Amino acid sequence: MSIIETRDLVRDFKKTRAVDRMTFSVEPGEAVGYIGANGAGKSTTIKMLTGILKPTSGHVRTCGLDPMRQRVEVARRVGVVFGQRSQLWWDLPLRDSFAILGAIHRMDEAATRARTDLLVEQLEMGPQLGTAVRSLSLGQRMRAEIAAALLHSPELLILDEPTIGLDVLSKQRLREFLVAERREQGTTLLLTTHDMGDIERLCDRVLVVDHGRLAFDGTLTGLAGTVGAQRILVIDLAQPTPDLHDVPGATLVDSESDGLRQRLSFDAEATTVAAVLAHVSSRHEVRDLTIEEPDIEDVVRRIYAASGRT
Amino acid sequence: MADATLSQRLRPYRVLLASRARAQMQYRASFVTDILGTVGVGLAEFAEVWVIFHNVDVLGGLDFTAALLVFALSNLAFSLADMFVGHLDQLPRYIRAGQVDAFYVRPLPLLAQLMTSDLSLRRVGRLSVALVALGVALTTADIAWSPATVALIVLTVVSGTAIFSALFTAAGGLQFFLVDGAEFTNAFTYGGSYAAQQSQQVFPDLLRIFWTFVVPTAFVAYIPAVAILGLDDPLAPTWLAWLTPVAGLLAWGIAATCWRLGTRHYQGAGG
Amino acid sequence: MKTFWLLVRAGFRRHSTYRLALLAGMTTNSVFGFIRASILLAALASAGTAIGGYDAPTTIAFVWWGQALLGTVNLWGFAEVKDRVRTGDIAVDFLRPVDPQIAYLAGDLGRAGINLVGRGVPALLLGALLFDMAWPPSAVSWVAGAVSILLAVVVAFSGNFVINLLAFWLVEIRGITLLWMITGGLLCGLYLPVPWFPDWLRTIANWSPFPSMLQNPIDILAGRVVGDDIASAVGVQVFWAVALLALGQVVLRAGRRRLEVQGG
């Protein structure tokens, strides 16, 4: 049985069609990235999956249940984090939020405590348990939100922009935790994001939505292949160097400061970072290197362009 | 066994309310200030009655003691309802903060979550003013005490609280439609409370009908008070006072309908 | 002066976008108007013909002008300035070329304007339509009444402004705000006319700025205060407006010094 199943799902707002004949399904254990421009219909879909919003027409099942008729049952089996909206009690110590949510999900106190301890340990939140939620940093709060959503061990975790506004380190910790959590529990994940890094680290599959329509459904590599989005390798060299035109599988994008910094694009299917680096460093002294991921907006824009929209 | 399951069923709400109480106690100084504030509000409301009776002996067929009883009963019911569910008419705030969406993804009924999402303990201030007024009114008034009188008083407080709670719930339901015009509902929540404090004889017939049959706040205090004191008002016979719970039930029927329409609208329009 | 007008108009426009809120406020004001009119008429009937110089038409005028001016005059106060002091945003206000007190006063006058037009006048007309209401007895009363309303808005604003500024020194000004609101609500003549008060309470009221926020304009417009008494009613308002504005300036400067010493 699919965890999420939609068929010809439609949602109209006054004059616009926010979700247009959307059909897809997500199997247990999958991790799916759900991406698209602002207003493309991502949040609307999530609201229909969780029973907040009534579909105009079409079919939707979450955990095999009708979210409109069986909202409470769906809520027991799904964990949701809405990026900018907190489900925690801002004026109480973090510990209390877990206790209250445990009671709401009708877990007994021992089970709540055991599960809280486990999540808190994995997310390294021990020192913050006594802190009032409103005093947590954004990164701490987001980890707390995710722990709260996972407290009742849901089958499906829906994350709406979980890494928005987080610093690099916080993002990394969050992703590592989610990878481990999914490895151990097999939780199904549906995630919307503007960060390609989230998709790369967390998702096996990507859905791209454009004006309410599904514009792409496949693997990340397939996505990059479809749109030709390439990663950029930024190489800082010790000496001014002539332009690196002869690297196999890579193309020079530009060169600054007499060739002290050069940017190469490369296709992930044709070569690897290691191969490119080995080639360059065998000829020149490399001081530093960074990788620029394809910008998700850029990927989406290309998908849109490919499907005949701008 | 049935008790155990009931207590288990209620545990989430108990925990929610306890957490609200704890949060308010955290800042003792501002909590005490807020209580004194609601004592002040209660006293100001009382001052209005008292100043009028400084100028007249009888208002709307009631002397000061009778008016005090009406004041006390309505304030008691209103502050109880306000304490438990008064925040329901703050619904637009909840919607804007995304709190309503958060409620939807929790496995409890929406209305029950909203009701237990706050508990305005500071209103004990106004409640205590009402209790003192009730004590004074009941001891100074000429009442023919009987078990029926006691039963009627208890019934009145319970039903009156139910009526005001129903008004707040109806307000919440309507505010799903009226997000920017949420203040409309003040007309019958706070307006209803103001009307409930009065002798209904001051109103012209049309208003009297309105406050009895449309927004039934006449049942909160005036109609029972007439029965308790054995006064003479042909439009408020004693048997009507015993129908106060019926008024409460009808008000709740309307409130539930408003609430259902409101949530349906929210799910239909997407907030 | 030109800047001042621009700010007034900005305040007017800012609040005129909430049309539904204005209509909602007017509805609630009207419901309270009906209830209060019923009570006070019943009290008059019980007392004879008049109480404290109010007969039935002046009492009706008292009730409906009160409801009409309730949204116009900011009796319940505002928290914007307090919040800006708390967050430190007030420092930005100090950097602007306009004095913060004058700028906020301008905004409040604009807010008062739209509330008078969009909420007060309709409620007043409804009251006049359904009840036998006394109108201002002469052109002088109309003009003096308008001036008096303006002064009432200024007095209420400048009092609240001072209260808001206390946030420079106090962590929590909620208690003071509550006290101001409750005593103000009682003494300004919103619930009952100040002349109905017992002597001692009337004395307290008359020594406070609160009647200048509501009772004085209502008395002029209801025609209870006429002739030379108009001059003294307006004079008292001018006194409170000047005194509270001056106090606001003193407190604002002290707050600014404190901000500079603490470095924001």
PDB file of N, CA, C and O in Angstrom, chain A residues 11 13 47 50-54 68 71-72 75-76 80 82 85-87 89 91-93 96 100-109 134, chain B residues 8-13 15-16 19-20 22-23 26-27 97-99 101-110 113 266-270:
ATOM      1  N   ARG A  11      -7.125  21.514  -6.893  1.00  0.00           N
ATOM      2  CA  ARG A  11      -7.549  22.477  -5.891  1.00  0.00           C
ATOM      3  C   ARG A  11      -7.612  23.861  -6.534  1.00  0.00           C
ATOM      4  O   ARG A  11      -6.621  24.367  -7.029  1.00  0.00           O
ATOM      5  N   PHE A  13      -8.517  27.936  -6.063  1.00  0.00           N
ATOM      6  CA  PHE A  13      -8.828  29.090  -5.217  1.00  0.00           C
ATOM      7  C   PHE A  13      -9.517  30.075  -6.138  1.00  0.00           C
ATOM      8  O   PHE A  13      -9.200  30.112  -7.327  1.00  0.00           O
ATOM      9  N   LYS A  47      -1.259  20.620   2.489  1.00  0.00           N
ATOM     10  CA  LYS A  47      -2.472  20.848   3.279  1.00  0.00           C
ATOM     11  C   LYS A  47      -3.563  19.837   2.918  1.00  0.00           C
ATOM     12  O   LYS A  47      -4.344  19.427   3.779  1.00  0.00           O
ATOM     13  N   THR A  50      -2.875  16.481   4.580  1.00  0.00           N
ATOM     14  CA  THR A  50      -3.020  16.396   6.032  1.00  0.00           C
ATOM     15  C   THR A  50      -4.418  16.767   6.519  1.00  0.00           C
ATOM     16  O   THR A  50      -4.652  16.831   7.718  1.00  0.00           O
ATOM     17  N   GLY A  51      -5.332  17.039   5.589  1.00  0.00           N
ATOM     18  CA  GLY A  51      -6.713  17.292   6.008  1.00  0.00           C
ATOM     19  C   GLY A  51      -6.993  18.726   6.404  1.00  0.00           C
ATOM     20  O   GLY A  51      -8.046  19.033   6.963  1.00  0.00           O
ATOM     21  N   ILE A  52      -6.047  19.639   6.133  1.00  0.00           N
ATOM     22  CA  ILE A  52      -6.292  21.045   6.452  1.00  0.00           C
ATOM     23  C   ILE A  52      -7.154  21.682   5.375  1.00  0.00           C
ATOM     24  O   ILE A  52      -7.937  22.590   5.638  1.00  0.00           O
ATOM     25  N   LEU A  53      -6.995  21.186   4.166  1.00  0.00           N
ATOM     26  CA  LEU A  53      -7.660  21.797   3.018  1.00  0.00           C
ATOM     27  C   LEU A  53      -8.426  20.728   2.253  1.00  0.00           C
ATOM     28  O   LEU A  53      -7.934  19.618   2.069  1.00  0.00           O
ATOM     29  N   LYS A  54      -9.608  21.115   1.804  1.00  0.00           N
ATOM     30  CA  LYS A  54     -10.453  20.160   1.091  1.00  0.00           C
ATOM     31  C   LYS A  54     -10.128  20.224  -0.412  1.00  0.00           C
ATOM     32  O   LYS A  54     -10.134  21.319  -0.982  1.00  0.00           O
ATOM     33  N   MET A  68      -9.688  14.103   4.827  1.00  0.00           N
ATOM     34  CA  MET A  68     -10.807  14.950   5.243  1.00  0.00           C
ATOM     35  C   MET A  68     -11.692  14.225   6.250  1.00  0.00           C
ATOM     36  O   MET A  68     -12.118  14.797   7.237  1.00  0.00           O
ATOM     37  N   ARG A  71      -9.199  12.710   9.591  1.00  0.00           N
ATOM     38  CA  ARG A  71      -8.092  13.601   9.927  1.00  0.00           C
ATOM     39  C   ARG A  71      -7.353  13.168  11.190  1.00  0.00           C
ATOM     40  O   ARG A  71      -6.128  13.129  11.217  1.00  0.00           O
ATOM     41  N   VAL A  72      -8.115  12.797  12.223  1.00  0.00           N
ATOM     42  CA  VAL A  72      -7.489  12.467  13.506  1.00  0.00           C
ATOM     43  C   VAL A  72      -6.593  11.234  13.358  1.00  0.00           C
ATOM     44  O   VAL A  72      -5.464  11.198  13.849  1.00  0.00           O
ATOM     45  N   ALA A  75      -3.523  12.171  11.557  1.00  0.00           N
ATOM     46  CA  ALA A  75      -2.623  12.930  12.436  1.00  0.00           C
ATOM     47  C   ALA A  75      -1.828  12.002  13.351  1.00  0.00           C
ATOM     48  O   ALA A  75      -0.695  12.302  13.712  1.00  0.00           O
ATOM     49  N   ARG A  76      -2.423  10.850  13.725  1.00  0.00           N
ATOM     50  CA  ARG A  76      -1.696   9.909  14.582  1.00  0.00           C
ATOM     51  C   ARG A  76      -0.526   9.279  13.859  1.00  0.00           C
ATOM     52  O   ARG A  76       0.444   8.874  14.469  1.00  0.00           O
ATOM     53  N   VAL A  80       4.286  16.371  11.020  1.00  0.00           N
ATOM     54  CA  VAL A  80       4.407  17.484  10.083  1.00  0.00           C
ATOM     55  C   VAL A  80       5.184  18.628  10.716  1.00  0.00           C
ATOM     56  O   VAL A  80       4.957  18.963  11.877  1.00  0.00           O
ATOM     57  N   PHE A  82       5.800  22.545   9.699  1.00  0.00           N
ATOM     58  CA  PHE A  82       5.611  23.679   8.788  1.00  0.00           C
ATOM     59  C   PHE A  82       6.729  24.673   9.078  1.00  0.00           C
ATOM     60  O   PHE A  82       6.752  25.268  10.161  1.00  0.00           O
ATOM     61  N   ARG A  85       6.122  27.873  11.043  1.00  0.00           N
ATOM     62  CA  ARG A  85       5.076  27.860  12.066  1.00  0.00           C
ATOM     63  C   ARG A  85       5.427  26.861  13.136  1.00  0.00           C
ATOM     64  O   ARG A  85       5.705  25.715  12.842  1.00  0.00           O
ATOM     65  N   SER A  86       5.394  27.302  14.359  1.00  0.00           N
ATOM     66  CA  SER A  86       5.852  26.433  15.425  1.00  0.00           C
ATOM     67  C   SER A  86       4.712  25.601  15.991  1.00  0.00           C
ATOM     68  O   SER A  86       3.582  26.045  16.093  1.00  0.00           O
ATOM     69  N   GLN A  87       5.035  24.350  16.318  1.00  0.00           N
ATOM     70  CA  GLN A  87       4.057  23.510  17.004  1.00  0.00           C
ATOM     71  C   GLN A  87       4.449  23.381  18.476  1.00  0.00           C
ATOM     72  O   GLN A  87       3.864  22.601  19.209  1.00  0.00           O
ATOM     73  N   TRP A  89       5.390  25.021  22.417  1.00  0.00           N
ATOM     74  CA  TRP A  89       4.810  26.020  23.321  1.00  0.00           C
ATOM     75  C   TRP A  89       5.901  27.022  23.670  1.00  0.00           C
ATOM     76  O   TRP A  89       6.790  26.738  24.472  1.00  0.00           O
ATOM     77  N   ASP A  91       6.306  29.667  25.367  1.00  0.00           N
ATOM     78  CA  ASP A  91       6.558  30.276  26.672  1.00  0.00           C
ATOM     79  C   ASP A  91       6.936  29.251  27.734  1.00  0.00           C
ATOM     80  O   ASP A  91       7.044  29.583  28.907  1.00  0.00           O
ATOM     81  N   LEU A  92       7.110  27.993  27.332  1.00  0.00           N
ATOM     82  CA  LEU A  92       7.459  26.952  28.308  1.00  0.00           C
ATOM     83  C   LEU A  92       8.810  26.333  27.954  1.00  0.00           C
ATOM     84  O   LEU A  92       9.244  26.404  26.807  1.00  0.00           O
ATOM     85  N   PRO A  93       9.480  25.707  28.941  1.00  0.00           N
ATOM     86  CA  PRO A  93      10.721  25.004  28.628  1.00  0.00           C
ATOM     87  C   PRO A  93      10.459  23.923  27.577  1.00  0.00           C
ATOM     88  O   PRO A  93       9.382  23.322  27.565  1.00  0.00           O
ATOM     89  N   ASP A  96       8.727  20.600  28.326  1.00  0.00           N
ATOM     90  CA  ASP A  96       7.267  20.571  28.495  1.00  0.00           C
ATOM     91  C   ASP A  96       6.548  20.312  27.177  1.00  0.00           C
ATOM     92  O   ASP A  96       5.521  19.640  27.141  1.00  0.00           O
ATOM     93  N   ILE A 100       3.710  17.523  26.610  1.00  0.00           N
ATOM     94  CA  ILE A 100       2.346  17.829  26.177  1.00  0.00           C
ATOM     95  C   ILE A 100       2.007  17.055  24.899  1.00  0.00           C
ATOM     96  O   ILE A 100       0.937  16.458  24.779  1.00  0.00           O
ATOM     97  N   LEU A 101       2.951  17.063  23.942  1.00  0.00           N
ATOM     98  CA  LEU A 101       2.678  16.353  22.689  1.00  0.00           C
ATOM     99  C   LEU A 101       2.502  14.856  22.944  1.00  0.00           C
ATOM    100  O   LEU A 101       1.672  14.211  22.303  1.00  0.00           O
ATOM    101  N   GLY A 102       3.268  14.317  23.891  1.00  0.00           N
ATOM    102  CA  GLY A 102       3.097  12.914  24.251  1.00  0.00           C
ATOM    103  C   GLY A 102       1.677  12.653  24.719  1.00  0.00           C
ATOM    104  O   GLY A 102       1.027  11.697  24.285  1.00  0.00           O
ATOM    105  N   ALA A 103       1.175  13.555  25.582  1.00  0.00           N
ATOM    106  CA  ALA A 103      -0.197  13.399  26.082  1.00  0.00           C
ATOM    107  C   ALA A 103      -1.207  13.528  24.946  1.00  0.00           C
ATOM    108  O   ALA A 103      -2.185  12.779  24.878  1.00  0.00           O
ATOM    109  N   ILE A 104      -0.956  14.475  24.042  1.00  0.00           N
ATOM    110  CA  ILE A 104      -1.873  14.670  22.917  1.00  0.00           C
ATOM    111  C   ILE A 104      -1.946  13.413  22.058  1.00  0.00           C
ATOM    112  O   ILE A 104      -3.014  13.041  21.570  1.00  0.00           O
ATOM    113  N   HIS A 105      -0.811  12.759  21.904  1.00  0.00           N
ATOM    114  CA  HIS A 105      -0.794  11.536  21.099  1.00  0.00           C
ATOM    115  C   HIS A 105      -1.110  10.305  21.934  1.00  0.00           C
ATOM    116  O   HIS A 105      -0.918   9.177  21.488  1.00  0.00           O
ATOM    117  N   ARG A 106      -1.559  10.542  23.163  1.00  0.00           N
ATOM    118  CA  ARG A 106      -1.962   9.468  24.064  1.00  0.00           C
ATOM    119  C   ARG A 106      -0.861   8.431  24.267  1.00  0.00           C
ATOM    120  O   ARG A 106      -1.102   7.235  24.301  1.00  0.00           O
ATOM    121  N   MET A 107       0.371   8.903  24.362  1.00  0.00           N
ATOM    122  CA  MET A 107       1.461   8.002  24.750  1.00  0.00           C
ATOM    123  C   MET A 107       1.530   8.046  26.269  1.00  0.00           C
ATOM    124  O   MET A 107       1.273   9.096  26.861  1.00  0.00           O
ATOM    125  N   ASP A 108       1.893   6.928  26.925  1.00  0.00           N
ATOM    126  CA  ASP A 108       1.998   7.049  28.378  1.00  0.00           C
ATOM    127  C   ASP A 108       3.305   7.751  28.736  1.00  0.00           C
ATOM    128  O   ASP A 108       4.187   7.929  27.896  1.00  0.00           O
ATOM    129  N   GLU A 109       3.405   8.163  30.003  1.00  0.00           N
ATOM    130  CA  GLU A 109       4.505   9.040  30.364  1.00  0.00           C
ATOM    131  C   GLU A 109       5.867   8.383  30.178  1.00  0.00           C
ATOM    132  O   GLU A 109       6.830   9.019  29.739  1.00  0.00           O
ATOM    133  N   ARG A 134      11.008  30.092  23.188  1.00  0.00           N
ATOM    134  CA  ARG A 134      11.218  31.371  22.511  1.00  0.00           C
ATOM    135  C   ARG A 134      12.670  31.825  22.591  1.00  0.00           C
ATOM    136  O   ARG A 134      13.089  32.668  21.825  1.00  0.00           O
TER     137      ARG A 134
ATOM    138  N   GLN B   8      -8.470   8.796  31.020  1.00  0.00           N
ATOM    139  CA  GLN B   8      -7.432   8.734  29.991  1.00  0.00           C
ATOM    140  C   GLN B   8      -7.788   9.604  28.794  1.00  0.00           C
ATOM    141  O   GLN B   8      -6.934  10.270  28.221  1.00  0.00           O
ATOM    142  N   ARG B   9      -9.063   9.553  28.450  1.00  0.00           N
ATOM    143  CA  ARG B   9      -9.498  10.358  27.309  1.00  0.00           C
ATOM    144  C   ARG B   9      -9.284  11.841  27.576  1.00  0.00           C
ATOM    145  O   ARG B   9      -9.015  12.611  26.677  1.00  0.00           O
ATOM    146  N   LEU B  10      -9.428  12.221  28.837  1.00  0.00           N
ATOM    147  CA  LEU B  10      -9.318  13.643  29.165  1.00  0.00           C
ATOM    148  C   LEU B  10      -7.881  14.075  29.457  1.00  0.00           C
ATOM    149  O   LEU B  10      -7.604  15.255  29.583  1.00  0.00           O
ATOM    150  N   ARG B  11      -6.959  13.088  29.547  1.00  0.00           N
ATOM    151  CA  ARG B  11      -5.596  13.433  29.941  1.00  0.00           C
ATOM    152  C   ARG B  11      -4.969  14.519  29.041  1.00  0.00           C
ATOM    153  O   ARG B  11      -4.388  15.476  29.561  1.00  0.00           O
ATOM    154  N   PRO B  12      -5.078  14.418  27.706  1.00  0.00           N
ATOM    155  CA  PRO B  12      -4.449  15.459  26.884  1.00  0.00           C
ATOM    156  C   PRO B  12      -4.916  16.858  27.276  1.00  0.00           C
ATOM    157  O   PRO B  12      -4.114  17.788  27.362  1.00  0.00           O
ATOM    158  N   TYR B  13      -6.209  16.996  27.553  1.00  0.00           N
ATOM    159  CA  TYR B  13      -6.749  18.330  27.865  1.00  0.00           C
ATOM    160  C   TYR B  13      -6.270  18.804  29.228  1.00  0.00           C
ATOM    161  O   TYR B  13      -5.990  19.975  29.428  1.00  0.00           O
ATOM    162  N   VAL B  15      -3.451  17.971  30.621  1.00  0.00           N
ATOM    163  CA  VAL B  15      -2.049  18.354  30.466  1.00  0.00           C
ATOM    164  C   VAL B  15      -1.942  19.727  29.785  1.00  0.00           C
ATOM    165  O   VAL B  15      -1.163  20.584  30.194  1.00  0.00           O
ATOM    166  N   LEU B  16      -2.782  19.934  28.750  1.00  0.00           N
ATOM    167  CA  LEU B  16      -2.755  21.215  28.032  1.00  0.00           C
ATOM    168  C   LEU B  16      -3.105  22.378  28.968  1.00  0.00           C
ATOM    169  O   LEU B  16      -2.424  23.399  29.008  1.00  0.00           O
ATOM    170  N   SER B  19      -0.464  23.095  31.505  1.00  0.00           N
ATOM    171  CA  SER B  19       0.693  23.794  30.935  1.00  0.00           C
ATOM    172  C   SER B  19       0.399  25.283  30.780  1.00  0.00           C
ATOM    173  O   SER B  19       1.276  26.125  30.983  1.00  0.00           O
ATOM    174  N   ARG B  20      -0.840  25.604  30.435  1.00  0.00           N
ATOM    175  CA  ARG B  20      -1.221  27.023  30.304  1.00  0.00           C
ATOM    176  C   ARG B  20      -1.128  27.718  31.672  1.00  0.00           C
ATOM    177  O   ARG B  20      -0.656  28.839  31.791  1.00  0.00           O
ATOM    178  N   ARG B  22       0.727  26.831  34.163  1.00  0.00           N
ATOM    179  CA  ARG B  22       2.130  26.933  34.539  1.00  0.00           C
ATOM    180  C   ARG B  22       2.778  28.130  33.842  1.00  0.00           C
ATOM    181  O   ARG B  22       3.513  28.898  34.458  1.00  0.00           O
ATOM    182  N   ALA B  23       2.491  28.280  32.554  1.00  0.00           N
ATOM    183  CA  ALA B  23       3.117  29.370  31.798  1.00  0.00           C
ATOM    184  C   ALA B  23       2.759  30.724  32.411  1.00  0.00           C
ATOM    185  O   ALA B  23       3.596  31.621  32.486  1.00  0.00           O
ATOM    186  N   GLN B  26       4.607  31.641  35.656  1.00  0.00           N
ATOM    187  CA  GLN B  26       6.049  31.833  35.563  1.00  0.00           C
ATOM    188  C   GLN B  26       6.473  33.257  35.899  1.00  0.00           C
ATOM    189  O   GLN B  26       7.495  33.483  36.534  1.00  0.00           O
ATOM    190  N   TYR B  27       5.689  34.207  35.429  1.00  0.00           N
ATOM    191  CA  TYR B  27       6.050  35.600  35.674  1.00  0.00           C
ATOM    192  C   TYR B  27       5.102  36.144  36.728  1.00  0.00           C
ATOM    193  O   TYR B  27       4.082  36.743  36.403  1.00  0.00           O
ATOM    194  N   ALA B  97      -1.016  33.200  13.055  1.00  0.00           N
ATOM    195  CA  ALA B  97       0.194  32.585  13.603  1.00  0.00           C
ATOM    196  C   ALA B  97       0.380  31.159  13.083  1.00  0.00           C
ATOM    197  O   ALA B  97       1.347  30.497  13.436  1.00  0.00           O
ATOM    198  N   GLY B  98      -0.547  30.677  12.248  1.00  0.00           N
ATOM    199  CA  GLY B  98      -0.431  29.308  11.742  1.00  0.00           C
ATOM    200  C   GLY B  98      -0.824  28.266  12.767  1.00  0.00           C
ATOM    201  O   GLY B  98      -0.648  27.071  12.561  1.00  0.00           O
ATOM    202  N   GLN B  99      -1.372  28.730  13.891  1.00  0.00           N
ATOM    203  CA  GLN B  99      -1.696  27.814  14.981  1.00  0.00           C
ATOM    204  C   GLN B  99      -2.829  26.870  14.595  1.00  0.00           C
ATOM    205  O   GLN B  99      -2.827  25.707  14.994  1.00  0.00           O
ATOM    206  N   ASP B 101      -3.450  25.595  11.670  1.00  0.00           N
ATOM    207  CA  ASP B 101      -2.884  24.494  10.880  1.00  0.00           C
ATOM    208  C   ASP B 101      -2.190  23.482  11.785  1.00  0.00           C
ATOM    209  O   ASP B 101      -2.281  22.272  11.569  1.00  0.00           O
ATOM    210  N   ALA B 102      -1.479  23.990  12.791  1.00  0.00           N
ATOM    211  CA  ALA B 102      -0.800  23.085  13.721  1.00  0.00           C
ATOM    212  C   ALA B 102      -1.823  22.223  14.459  1.00  0.00           C
ATOM    213  O   ALA B 102      -1.590  21.038  14.704  1.00  0.00           O
ATOM    214  N   PHE B 103      -2.982  22.797  14.805  1.00  0.00           N
ATOM    215  CA  PHE B 103      -4.032  22.021  15.465  1.00  0.00           C
ATOM    216  C   PHE B 103      -4.532  20.892  14.558  1.00  0.00           C
ATOM    217  O   PHE B 103      -4.831  19.799  15.021  1.00  0.00           O
ATOM    218  N   TYR B 104      -4.644  21.203  13.261  1.00  0.00           N
ATOM    219  CA  TYR B 104      -5.178  20.206  12.332  1.00  0.00           C
ATOM    220  C   TYR B 104      -4.300  18.962  12.235  1.00  0.00           C
ATOM    221  O   TYR B 104      -4.801  17.883  11.935  1.00  0.00           O
ATOM    222  N   VAL B 105      -2.995  19.100  12.458  1.00  0.00           N
ATOM    223  CA  VAL B 105      -2.151  17.917  12.323  1.00  0.00           C
ATOM    224  C   VAL B 105      -1.938  17.217  13.671  1.00  0.00           C
ATOM    225  O   VAL B 105      -1.034  16.424  13.828  1.00  0.00           O
ATOM    226  N   ARG B 106      -2.799  17.528  14.638  1.00  0.00           N
ATOM    227  CA  ARG B 106      -2.765  16.798  15.901  1.00  0.00           C
ATOM    228  C   ARG B 106      -4.042  15.980  16.045  1.00  0.00           C
ATOM    229  O   ARG B 106      -5.106  16.421  15.622  1.00  0.00           O
ATOM    230  N   PRO B 107      -3.918  14.808  16.668  1.00  0.00           N
ATOM    231  CA  PRO B 107      -5.050  13.887  16.681  1.00  0.00           C
ATOM    232  C   PRO B 107      -6.100  14.194  17.753  1.00  0.00           C
ATOM    233  O   PRO B 107      -6.473  13.321  18.516  1.00  0.00           O
ATOM    234  N   LEU B 108      -6.555  15.434  17.815  1.00  0.00           N
ATOM    235  CA  LEU B 108      -7.634  15.789  18.739  1.00  0.00           C
ATOM    236  C   LEU B 108      -8.597  16.703  17.998  1.00  0.00           C
ATOM    237  O   LEU B 108      -8.207  17.380  17.052  1.00  0.00           O
ATOM    238  N   PRO B 109      -9.864  16.767  18.439  1.00  0.00           N
ATOM    239  CA  PRO B 109     -10.818  17.661  17.783  1.00  0.00           C
ATOM    240  C   PRO B 109     -10.332  19.119  17.858  1.00  0.00           C
ATOM    241  O   PRO B 109      -9.768  19.545  18.866  1.00  0.00           O
ATOM    242  N   LEU B 110     -10.567  19.848  16.774  1.00  0.00           N
ATOM    243  CA  LEU B 110     -10.065  21.218  16.662  1.00  0.00           C
ATOM    244  C   LEU B 110     -10.603  22.115  17.773  1.00  0.00           C
ATOM    245  O   LEU B 110      -9.854  22.848  18.427  1.00  0.00           O
ATOM    246  N   GLN B 113      -9.107  21.472  21.102  1.00  0.00           N
ATOM    247  CA  GLN B 113      -7.733  21.981  21.190  1.00  0.00           C
ATOM    248  C   GLN B 113      -7.712  23.479  21.384  1.00  0.00           C
ATOM    249  O   GLN B 113      -6.931  24.029  22.156  1.00  0.00           O
ATOM    250  N   TYR B 266     -13.021  27.162   6.428  1.00  0.00           N
ATOM    251  CA  TYR B 266     -11.557  27.233   6.498  1.00  0.00           C
ATOM    252  C   TYR B 266     -10.928  26.161   5.613  1.00  0.00           C
ATOM    253  O   TYR B 266     -10.011  26.424   4.842  1.00  0.00           O
ATOM    254  N   GLN B 267     -11.462  24.929   5.724  1.00  0.00           N
ATOM    255  CA  GLN B 267     -10.921  23.851   4.903  1.00  0.00           C
ATOM    256  C   GLN B 267     -11.246  24.061   3.429  1.00  0.00           C
ATOM    257  O   GLN B 267     -10.525  23.605   2.558  1.00  0.00           O
ATOM    258  N   GLY B 268     -12.332  24.790   3.187  1.00  0.00           N
ATOM    259  CA  GLY B 268     -12.715  25.066   1.807  1.00  0.00           C
ATOM    260  C   GLY B 268     -11.876  26.174   1.204  1.00  0.00           C
ATOM    261  O   GLY B 268     -11.488  26.122   0.057  1.00  0.00           O
ATOM    262  N   ALA B 269     -11.568  27.200   2.021  1.00  0.00           N
ATOM    263  CA  ALA B 269     -10.892  28.376   1.467  1.00  0.00           C
ATOM    264  C   ALA B 269      -9.400  28.356   1.729  1.00  0.00           C
ATOM    265  O   ALA B 269      -8.641  29.036   1.059  1.00  0.00           O
ATOM    266  N   GLY B 270      -8.995  27.585   2.716  1.00  0.00           N
ATOM    267  CA  GLY B 270      -7.559  27.477   2.958  1.00  0.00           C
ATOM    268  C   GLY B 270      -6.994  28.603   3.785  1.00  0.00           C
ATOM    269  O   GLY B 270      -5.823  28.902   3.704  1.00  0.00           O
TER     270      GLY B 270
END
